[in-house]
mmCIF file with all atom_site columns, C-alpha atoms in Angstrom:
data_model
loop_
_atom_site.group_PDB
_atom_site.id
_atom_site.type_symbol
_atom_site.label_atom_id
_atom_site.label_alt_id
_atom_site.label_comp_id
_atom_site.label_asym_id
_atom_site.label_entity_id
_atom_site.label_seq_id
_atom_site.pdbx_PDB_ins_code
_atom_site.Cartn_x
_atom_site.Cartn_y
_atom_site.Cartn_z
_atom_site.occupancy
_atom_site.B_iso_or_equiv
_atom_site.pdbx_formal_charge
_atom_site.auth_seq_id
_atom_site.auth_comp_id
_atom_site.auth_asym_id
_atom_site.auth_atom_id
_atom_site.pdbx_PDB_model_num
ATOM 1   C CA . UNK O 1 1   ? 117.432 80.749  101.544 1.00 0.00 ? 648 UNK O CA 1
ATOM 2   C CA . UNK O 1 2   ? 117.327 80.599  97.656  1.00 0.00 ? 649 UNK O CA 1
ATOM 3   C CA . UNK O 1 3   ? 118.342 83.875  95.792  1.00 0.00 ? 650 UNK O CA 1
ATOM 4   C CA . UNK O 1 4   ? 115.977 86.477  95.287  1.00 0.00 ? 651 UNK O CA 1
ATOM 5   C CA . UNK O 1 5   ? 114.771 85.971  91.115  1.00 0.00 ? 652 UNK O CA 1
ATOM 6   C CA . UNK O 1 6   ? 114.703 89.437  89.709  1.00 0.00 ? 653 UNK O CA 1
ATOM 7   C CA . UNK O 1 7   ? 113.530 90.998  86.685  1.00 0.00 ? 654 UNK O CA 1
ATOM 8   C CA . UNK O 1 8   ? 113.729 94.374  85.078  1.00 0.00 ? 655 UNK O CA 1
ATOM 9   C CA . UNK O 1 9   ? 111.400 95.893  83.139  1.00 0.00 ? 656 UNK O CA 1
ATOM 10  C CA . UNK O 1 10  ? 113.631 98.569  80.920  1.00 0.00 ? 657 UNK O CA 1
ATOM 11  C CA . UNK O 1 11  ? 116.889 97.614  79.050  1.00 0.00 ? 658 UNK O CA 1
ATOM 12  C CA . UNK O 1 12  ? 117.841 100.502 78.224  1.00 0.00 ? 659 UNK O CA 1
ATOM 13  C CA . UNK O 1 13  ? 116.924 103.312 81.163  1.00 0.00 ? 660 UNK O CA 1
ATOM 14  C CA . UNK O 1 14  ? 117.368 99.683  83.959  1.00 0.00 ? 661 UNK O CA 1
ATOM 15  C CA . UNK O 1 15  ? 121.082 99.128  82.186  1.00 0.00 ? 662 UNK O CA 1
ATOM 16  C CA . UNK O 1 16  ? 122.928 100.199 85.730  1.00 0.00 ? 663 UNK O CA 1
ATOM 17  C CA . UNK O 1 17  ? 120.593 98.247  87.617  1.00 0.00 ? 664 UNK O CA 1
ATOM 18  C CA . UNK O 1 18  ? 121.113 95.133  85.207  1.00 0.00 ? 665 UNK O CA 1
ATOM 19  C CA . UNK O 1 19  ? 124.199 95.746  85.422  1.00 0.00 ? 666 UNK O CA 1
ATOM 20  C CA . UNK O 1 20  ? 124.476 95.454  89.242  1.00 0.00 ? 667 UNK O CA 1
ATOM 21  C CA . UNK O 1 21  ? 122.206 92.028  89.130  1.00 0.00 ? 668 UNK O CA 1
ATOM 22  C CA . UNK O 1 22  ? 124.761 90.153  86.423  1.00 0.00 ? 669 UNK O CA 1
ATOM 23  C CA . UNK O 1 23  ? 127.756 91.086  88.887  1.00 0.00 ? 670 UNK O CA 1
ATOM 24  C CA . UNK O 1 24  ? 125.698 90.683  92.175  1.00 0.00 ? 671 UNK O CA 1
ATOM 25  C CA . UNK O 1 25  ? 124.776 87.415  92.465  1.00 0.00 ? 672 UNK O CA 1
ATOM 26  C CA . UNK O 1 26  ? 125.449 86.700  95.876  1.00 0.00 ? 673 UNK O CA 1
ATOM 27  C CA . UNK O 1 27  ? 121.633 87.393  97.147  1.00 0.00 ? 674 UNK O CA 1
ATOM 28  C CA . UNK O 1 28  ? 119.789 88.343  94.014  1.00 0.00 ? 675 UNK O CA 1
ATOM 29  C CA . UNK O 1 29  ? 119.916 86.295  90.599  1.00 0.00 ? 676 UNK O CA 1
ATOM 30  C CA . UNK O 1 30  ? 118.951 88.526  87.095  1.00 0.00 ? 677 UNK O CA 1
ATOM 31  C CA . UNK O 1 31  ? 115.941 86.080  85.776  1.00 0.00 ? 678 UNK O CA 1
ATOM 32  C CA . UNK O 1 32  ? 114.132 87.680  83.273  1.00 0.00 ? 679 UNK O CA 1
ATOM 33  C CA . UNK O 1 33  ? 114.658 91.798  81.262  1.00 0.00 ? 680 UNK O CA 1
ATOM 34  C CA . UNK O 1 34  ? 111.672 92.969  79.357  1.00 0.00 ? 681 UNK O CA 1
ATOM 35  C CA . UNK O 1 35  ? 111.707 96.031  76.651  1.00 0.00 ? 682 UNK O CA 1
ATOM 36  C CA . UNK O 1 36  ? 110.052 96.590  73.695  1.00 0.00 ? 683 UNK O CA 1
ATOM 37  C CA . UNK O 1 37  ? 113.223 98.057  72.113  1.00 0.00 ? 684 UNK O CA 1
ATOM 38  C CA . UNK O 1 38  ? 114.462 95.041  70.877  1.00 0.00 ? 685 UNK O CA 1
ATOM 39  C CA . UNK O 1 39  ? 117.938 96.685  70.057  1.00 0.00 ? 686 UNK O CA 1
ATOM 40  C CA . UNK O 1 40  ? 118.434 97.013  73.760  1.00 0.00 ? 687 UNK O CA 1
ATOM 41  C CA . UNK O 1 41  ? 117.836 93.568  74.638  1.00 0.00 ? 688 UNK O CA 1
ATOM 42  C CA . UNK O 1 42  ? 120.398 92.424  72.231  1.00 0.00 ? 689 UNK O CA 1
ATOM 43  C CA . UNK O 1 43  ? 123.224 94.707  73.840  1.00 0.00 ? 690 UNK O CA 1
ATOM 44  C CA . UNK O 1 44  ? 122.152 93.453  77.146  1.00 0.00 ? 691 UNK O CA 1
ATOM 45  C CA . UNK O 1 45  ? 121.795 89.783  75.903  1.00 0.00 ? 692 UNK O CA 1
ATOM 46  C CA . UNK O 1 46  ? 125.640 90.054  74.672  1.00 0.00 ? 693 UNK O CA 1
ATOM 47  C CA . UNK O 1 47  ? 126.084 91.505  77.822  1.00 0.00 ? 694 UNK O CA 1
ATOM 48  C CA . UNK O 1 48  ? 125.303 88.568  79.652  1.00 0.00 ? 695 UNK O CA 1
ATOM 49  C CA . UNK O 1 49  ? 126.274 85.748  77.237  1.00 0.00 ? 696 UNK O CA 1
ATOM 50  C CA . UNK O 1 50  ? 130.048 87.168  77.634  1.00 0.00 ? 697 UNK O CA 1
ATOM 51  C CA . UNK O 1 51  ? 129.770 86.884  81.579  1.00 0.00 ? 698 UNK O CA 1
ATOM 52  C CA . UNK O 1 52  ? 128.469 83.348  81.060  1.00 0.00 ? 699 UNK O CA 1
ATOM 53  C CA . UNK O 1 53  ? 124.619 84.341  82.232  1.00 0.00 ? 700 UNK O CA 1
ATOM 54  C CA . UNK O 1 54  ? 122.776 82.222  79.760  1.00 0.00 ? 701 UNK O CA 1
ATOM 55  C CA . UNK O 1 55  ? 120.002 81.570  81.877  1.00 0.00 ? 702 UNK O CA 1
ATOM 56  C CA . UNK O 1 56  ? 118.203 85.169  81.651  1.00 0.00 ? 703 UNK O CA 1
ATOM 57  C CA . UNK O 1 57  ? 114.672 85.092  79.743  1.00 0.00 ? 704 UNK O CA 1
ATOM 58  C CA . UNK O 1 58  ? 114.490 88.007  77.507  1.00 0.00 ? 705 UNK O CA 1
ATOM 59  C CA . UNK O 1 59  ? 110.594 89.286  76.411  1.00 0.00 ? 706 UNK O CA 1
ATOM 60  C CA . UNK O 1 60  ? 109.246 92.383  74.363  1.00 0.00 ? 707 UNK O CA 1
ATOM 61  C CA . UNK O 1 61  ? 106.078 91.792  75.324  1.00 0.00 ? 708 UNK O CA 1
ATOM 62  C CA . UNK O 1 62  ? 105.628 93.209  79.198  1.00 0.00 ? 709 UNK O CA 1
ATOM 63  C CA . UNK O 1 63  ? 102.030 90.657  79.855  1.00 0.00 ? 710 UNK O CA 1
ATOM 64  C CA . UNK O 1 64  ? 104.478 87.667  79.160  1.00 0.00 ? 711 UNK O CA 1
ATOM 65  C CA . UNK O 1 65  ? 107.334 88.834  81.177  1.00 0.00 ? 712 UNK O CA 1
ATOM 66  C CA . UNK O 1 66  ? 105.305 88.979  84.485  1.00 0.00 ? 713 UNK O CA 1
ATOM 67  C CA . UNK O 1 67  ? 104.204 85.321  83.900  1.00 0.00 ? 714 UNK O CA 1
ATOM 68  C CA . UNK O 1 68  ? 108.197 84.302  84.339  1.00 0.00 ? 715 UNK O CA 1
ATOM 69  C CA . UNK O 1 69  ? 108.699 82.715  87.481  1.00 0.00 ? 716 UNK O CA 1
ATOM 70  C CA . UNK O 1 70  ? 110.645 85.732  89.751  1.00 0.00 ? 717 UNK O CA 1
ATOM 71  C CA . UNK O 1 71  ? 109.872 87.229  92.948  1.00 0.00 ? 718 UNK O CA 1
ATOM 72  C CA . UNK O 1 72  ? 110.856 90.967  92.398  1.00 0.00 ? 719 UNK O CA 1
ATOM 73  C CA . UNK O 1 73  ? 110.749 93.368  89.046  1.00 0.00 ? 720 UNK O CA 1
ATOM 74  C CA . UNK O 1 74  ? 112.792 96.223  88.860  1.00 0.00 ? 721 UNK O CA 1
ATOM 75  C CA . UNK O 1 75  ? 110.541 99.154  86.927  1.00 0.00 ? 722 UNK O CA 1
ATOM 76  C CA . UNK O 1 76  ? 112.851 101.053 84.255  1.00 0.00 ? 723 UNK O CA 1
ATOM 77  C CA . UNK O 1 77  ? 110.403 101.794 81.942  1.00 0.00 ? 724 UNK O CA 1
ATOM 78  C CA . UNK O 1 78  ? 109.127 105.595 81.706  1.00 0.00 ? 725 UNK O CA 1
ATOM 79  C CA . UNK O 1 79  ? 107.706 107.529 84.302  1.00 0.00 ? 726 UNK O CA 1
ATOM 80  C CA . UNK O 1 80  ? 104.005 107.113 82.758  1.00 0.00 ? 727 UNK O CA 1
ATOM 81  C CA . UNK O 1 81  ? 104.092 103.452 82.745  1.00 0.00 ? 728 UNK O CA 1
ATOM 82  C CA . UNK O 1 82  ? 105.200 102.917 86.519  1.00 0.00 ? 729 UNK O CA 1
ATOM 83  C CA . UNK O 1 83  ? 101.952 102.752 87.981  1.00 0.00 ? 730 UNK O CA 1
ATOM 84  C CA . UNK O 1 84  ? 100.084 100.983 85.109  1.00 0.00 ? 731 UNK O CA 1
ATOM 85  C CA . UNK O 1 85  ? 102.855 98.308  85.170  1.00 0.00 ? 732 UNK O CA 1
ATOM 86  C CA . UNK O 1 86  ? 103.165 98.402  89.042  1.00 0.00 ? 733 UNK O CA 1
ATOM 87  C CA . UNK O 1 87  ? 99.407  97.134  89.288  1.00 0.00 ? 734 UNK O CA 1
ATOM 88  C CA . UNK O 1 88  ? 99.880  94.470  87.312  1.00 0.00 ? 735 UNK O CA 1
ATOM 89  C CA . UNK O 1 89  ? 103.347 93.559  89.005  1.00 0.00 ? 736 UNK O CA 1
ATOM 90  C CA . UNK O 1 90  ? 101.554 93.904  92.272  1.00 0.00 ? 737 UNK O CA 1
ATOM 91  C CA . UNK O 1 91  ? 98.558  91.578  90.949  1.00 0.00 ? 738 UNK O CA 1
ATOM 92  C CA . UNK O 1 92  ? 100.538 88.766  89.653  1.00 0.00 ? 739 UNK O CA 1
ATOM 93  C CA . UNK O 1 93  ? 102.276 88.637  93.320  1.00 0.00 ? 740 UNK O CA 1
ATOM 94  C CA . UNK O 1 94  ? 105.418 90.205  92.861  1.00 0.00 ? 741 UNK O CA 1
ATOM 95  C CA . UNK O 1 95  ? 107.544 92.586  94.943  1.00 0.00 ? 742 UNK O CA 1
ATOM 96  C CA . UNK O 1 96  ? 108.071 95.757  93.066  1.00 0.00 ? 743 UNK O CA 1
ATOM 97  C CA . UNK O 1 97  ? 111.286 98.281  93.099  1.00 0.00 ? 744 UNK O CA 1
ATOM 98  C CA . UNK O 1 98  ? 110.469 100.793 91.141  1.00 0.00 ? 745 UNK O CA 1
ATOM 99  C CA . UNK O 1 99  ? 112.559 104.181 89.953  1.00 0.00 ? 746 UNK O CA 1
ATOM 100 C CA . UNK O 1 100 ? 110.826 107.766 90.650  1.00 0.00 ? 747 UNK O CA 1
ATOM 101 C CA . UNK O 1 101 ? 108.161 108.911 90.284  1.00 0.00 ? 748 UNK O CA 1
ATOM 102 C CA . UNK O 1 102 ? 106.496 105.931 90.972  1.00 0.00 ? 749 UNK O CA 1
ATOM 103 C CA . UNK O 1 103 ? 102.376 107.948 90.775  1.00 0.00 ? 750 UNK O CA 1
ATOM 104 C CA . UNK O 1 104 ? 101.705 111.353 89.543  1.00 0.00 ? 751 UNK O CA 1
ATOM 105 C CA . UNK O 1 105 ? 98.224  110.943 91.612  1.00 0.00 ? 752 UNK O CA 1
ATOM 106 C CA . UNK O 1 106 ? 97.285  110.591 94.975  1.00 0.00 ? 753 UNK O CA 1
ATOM 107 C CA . UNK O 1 107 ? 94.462  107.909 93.830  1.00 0.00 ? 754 UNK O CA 1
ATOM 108 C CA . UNK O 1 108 ? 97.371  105.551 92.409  1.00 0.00 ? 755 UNK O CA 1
ATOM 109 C CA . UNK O 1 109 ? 99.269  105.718 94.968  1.00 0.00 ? 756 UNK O CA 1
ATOM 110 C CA . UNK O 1 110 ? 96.252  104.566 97.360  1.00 0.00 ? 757 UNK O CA 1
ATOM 111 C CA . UNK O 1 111 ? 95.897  101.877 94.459  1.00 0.00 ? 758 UNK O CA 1
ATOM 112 C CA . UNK O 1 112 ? 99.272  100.663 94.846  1.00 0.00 ? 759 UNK O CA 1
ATOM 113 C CA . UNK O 1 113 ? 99.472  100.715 98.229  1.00 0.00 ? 760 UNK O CA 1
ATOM 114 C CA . UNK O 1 114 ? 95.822  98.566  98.882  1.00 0.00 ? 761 UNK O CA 1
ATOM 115 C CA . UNK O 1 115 ? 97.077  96.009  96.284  1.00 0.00 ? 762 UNK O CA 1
ATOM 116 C CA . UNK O 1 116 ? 100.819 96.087  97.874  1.00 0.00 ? 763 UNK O CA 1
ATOM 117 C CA . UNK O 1 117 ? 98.830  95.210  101.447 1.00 0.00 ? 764 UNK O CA 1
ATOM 118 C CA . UNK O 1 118 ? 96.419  92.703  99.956  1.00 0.00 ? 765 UNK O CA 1
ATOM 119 C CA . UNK O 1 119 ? 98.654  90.294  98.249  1.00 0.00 ? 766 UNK O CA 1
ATOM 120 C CA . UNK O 1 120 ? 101.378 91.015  101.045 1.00 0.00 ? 767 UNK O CA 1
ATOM 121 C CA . UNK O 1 121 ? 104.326 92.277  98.810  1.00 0.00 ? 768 UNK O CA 1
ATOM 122 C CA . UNK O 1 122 ? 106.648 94.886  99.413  1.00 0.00 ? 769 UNK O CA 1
ATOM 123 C CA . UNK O 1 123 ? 106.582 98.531  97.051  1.00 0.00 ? 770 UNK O CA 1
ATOM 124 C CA . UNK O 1 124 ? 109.319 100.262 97.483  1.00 0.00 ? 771 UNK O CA 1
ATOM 125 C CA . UNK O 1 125 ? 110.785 103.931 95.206  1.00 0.00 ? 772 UNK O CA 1
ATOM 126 C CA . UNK O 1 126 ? 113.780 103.016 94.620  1.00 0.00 ? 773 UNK O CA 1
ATOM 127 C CA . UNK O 1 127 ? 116.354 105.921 93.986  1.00 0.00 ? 774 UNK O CA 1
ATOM 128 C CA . UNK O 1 128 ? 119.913 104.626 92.705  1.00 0.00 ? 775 UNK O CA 1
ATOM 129 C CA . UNK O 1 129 ? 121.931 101.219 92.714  1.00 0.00 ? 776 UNK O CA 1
ATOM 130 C CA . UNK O 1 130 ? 123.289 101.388 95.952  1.00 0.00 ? 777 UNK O CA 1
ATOM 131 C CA . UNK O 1 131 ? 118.717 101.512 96.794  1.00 0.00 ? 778 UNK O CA 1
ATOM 132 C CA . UNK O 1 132 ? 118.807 98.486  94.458  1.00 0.00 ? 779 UNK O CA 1
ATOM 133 C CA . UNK O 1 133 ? 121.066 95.930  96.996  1.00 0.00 ? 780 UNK O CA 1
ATOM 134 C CA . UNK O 1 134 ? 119.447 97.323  99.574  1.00 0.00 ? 781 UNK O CA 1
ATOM 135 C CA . UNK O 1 135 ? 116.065 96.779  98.733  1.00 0.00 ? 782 UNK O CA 1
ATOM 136 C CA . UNK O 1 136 ? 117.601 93.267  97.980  1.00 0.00 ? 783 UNK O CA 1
ATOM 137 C CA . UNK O 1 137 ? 118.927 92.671  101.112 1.00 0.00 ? 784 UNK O CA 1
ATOM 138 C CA . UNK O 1 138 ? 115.620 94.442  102.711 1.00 0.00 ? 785 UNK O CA 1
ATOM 139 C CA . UNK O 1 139 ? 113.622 91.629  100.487 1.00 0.00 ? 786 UNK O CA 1
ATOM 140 C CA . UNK O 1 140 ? 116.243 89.234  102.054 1.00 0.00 ? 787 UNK O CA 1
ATOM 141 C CA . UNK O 1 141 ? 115.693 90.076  105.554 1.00 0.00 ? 788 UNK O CA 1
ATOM 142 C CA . UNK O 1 142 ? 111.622 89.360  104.976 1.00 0.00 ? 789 UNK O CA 1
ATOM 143 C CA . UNK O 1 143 ? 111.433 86.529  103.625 1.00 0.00 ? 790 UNK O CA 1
ATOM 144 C CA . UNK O 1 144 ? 114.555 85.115  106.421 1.00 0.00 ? 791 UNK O CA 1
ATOM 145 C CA . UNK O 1 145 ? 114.117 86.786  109.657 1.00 0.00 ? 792 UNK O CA 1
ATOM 146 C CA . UNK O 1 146 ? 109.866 87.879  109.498 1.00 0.00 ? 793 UNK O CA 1
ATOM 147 C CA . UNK O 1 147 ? 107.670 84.952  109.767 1.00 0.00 ? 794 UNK O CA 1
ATOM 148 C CA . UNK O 1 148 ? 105.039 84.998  106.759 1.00 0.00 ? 795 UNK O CA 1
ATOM 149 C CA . UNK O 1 149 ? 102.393 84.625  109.502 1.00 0.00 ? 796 UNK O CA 1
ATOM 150 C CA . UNK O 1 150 ? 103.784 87.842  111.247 1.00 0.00 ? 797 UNK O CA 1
ATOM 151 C CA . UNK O 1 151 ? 103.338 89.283  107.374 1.00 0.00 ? 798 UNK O CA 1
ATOM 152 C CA . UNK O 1 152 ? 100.363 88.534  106.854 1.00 0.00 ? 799 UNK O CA 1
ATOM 153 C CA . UNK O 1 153 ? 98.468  89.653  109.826 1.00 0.00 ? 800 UNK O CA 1
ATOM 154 C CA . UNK O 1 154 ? 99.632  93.217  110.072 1.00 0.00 ? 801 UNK O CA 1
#
């Protein structure tokens, strides 16, 4: 199976977990980081260029950055904007790992789950790095071991 394409959405507060996708490769390949602080991609794009990743799209602009061809995005942004961003993760097909608190209300969390089940992608709260290669592997596991038929009809 073809690595997992990641992105992260937060430069700055996603650093560790950027960090962990330039150094794990093995399963998981860094695609695309997204923040409007532009000063934050530039540390992480120096970041990369002196491990020899030059193949990581960098975007300000967060309605771009879902377009990128990945299968998984990594929410770092702040705790207002997970669920907003979440939605639209979750409608452009994408898996979503996402720090806490993902919802402060019970009606976006029913949101997020109904679109999670309808386009048949996996939501998960994330809660530290070592969450981050496991959700990886978890992602992993799916997409190797679990038909998509099985997926899709439960």
């Amino acid at each position: 199976m073809a690595k997992l394409k990641i992105g992260v959405m937060g430069a700055y507060r996603g650093k560790t977990m950027i960090d962990v996708l330039m150094v794990y490769r093995e399963d998981a390949e860094l695609v695309a980081i997204c923040d409007m602080f532009e000063p934050a991609l530039k540390n992480v794009k120096h970041q990369a260029e002196d491990l020899g990743l030059n193949d990581i799209t960098y975007y300000t602009e967060f309605d771009e950055f879902i377009k990128h061809d990945m299968d998984a995005v990594v929410l770092a942004n702040y705790a207002n904007e997970h669920a907003p961003f979440a939605v639209k993760c979750l409608k452009a097909g994408k898996h979503v790992l996402c720090e806490k608190p993902m919802v402060f209300k019970k009606a976006q969390a029913e949101e997020l789950y109904e679109l999670a089940k309808e386009k048949n992608v996996v939501l998960i709260k994330k809660l530290a790095v070592i969450g981050l290669v496991l959700c990886v592997l978890l992602l992993k596991f799916l997409y190797v071991v679990v038909p998509q038929e099985t997926l899709e009809t439960n």
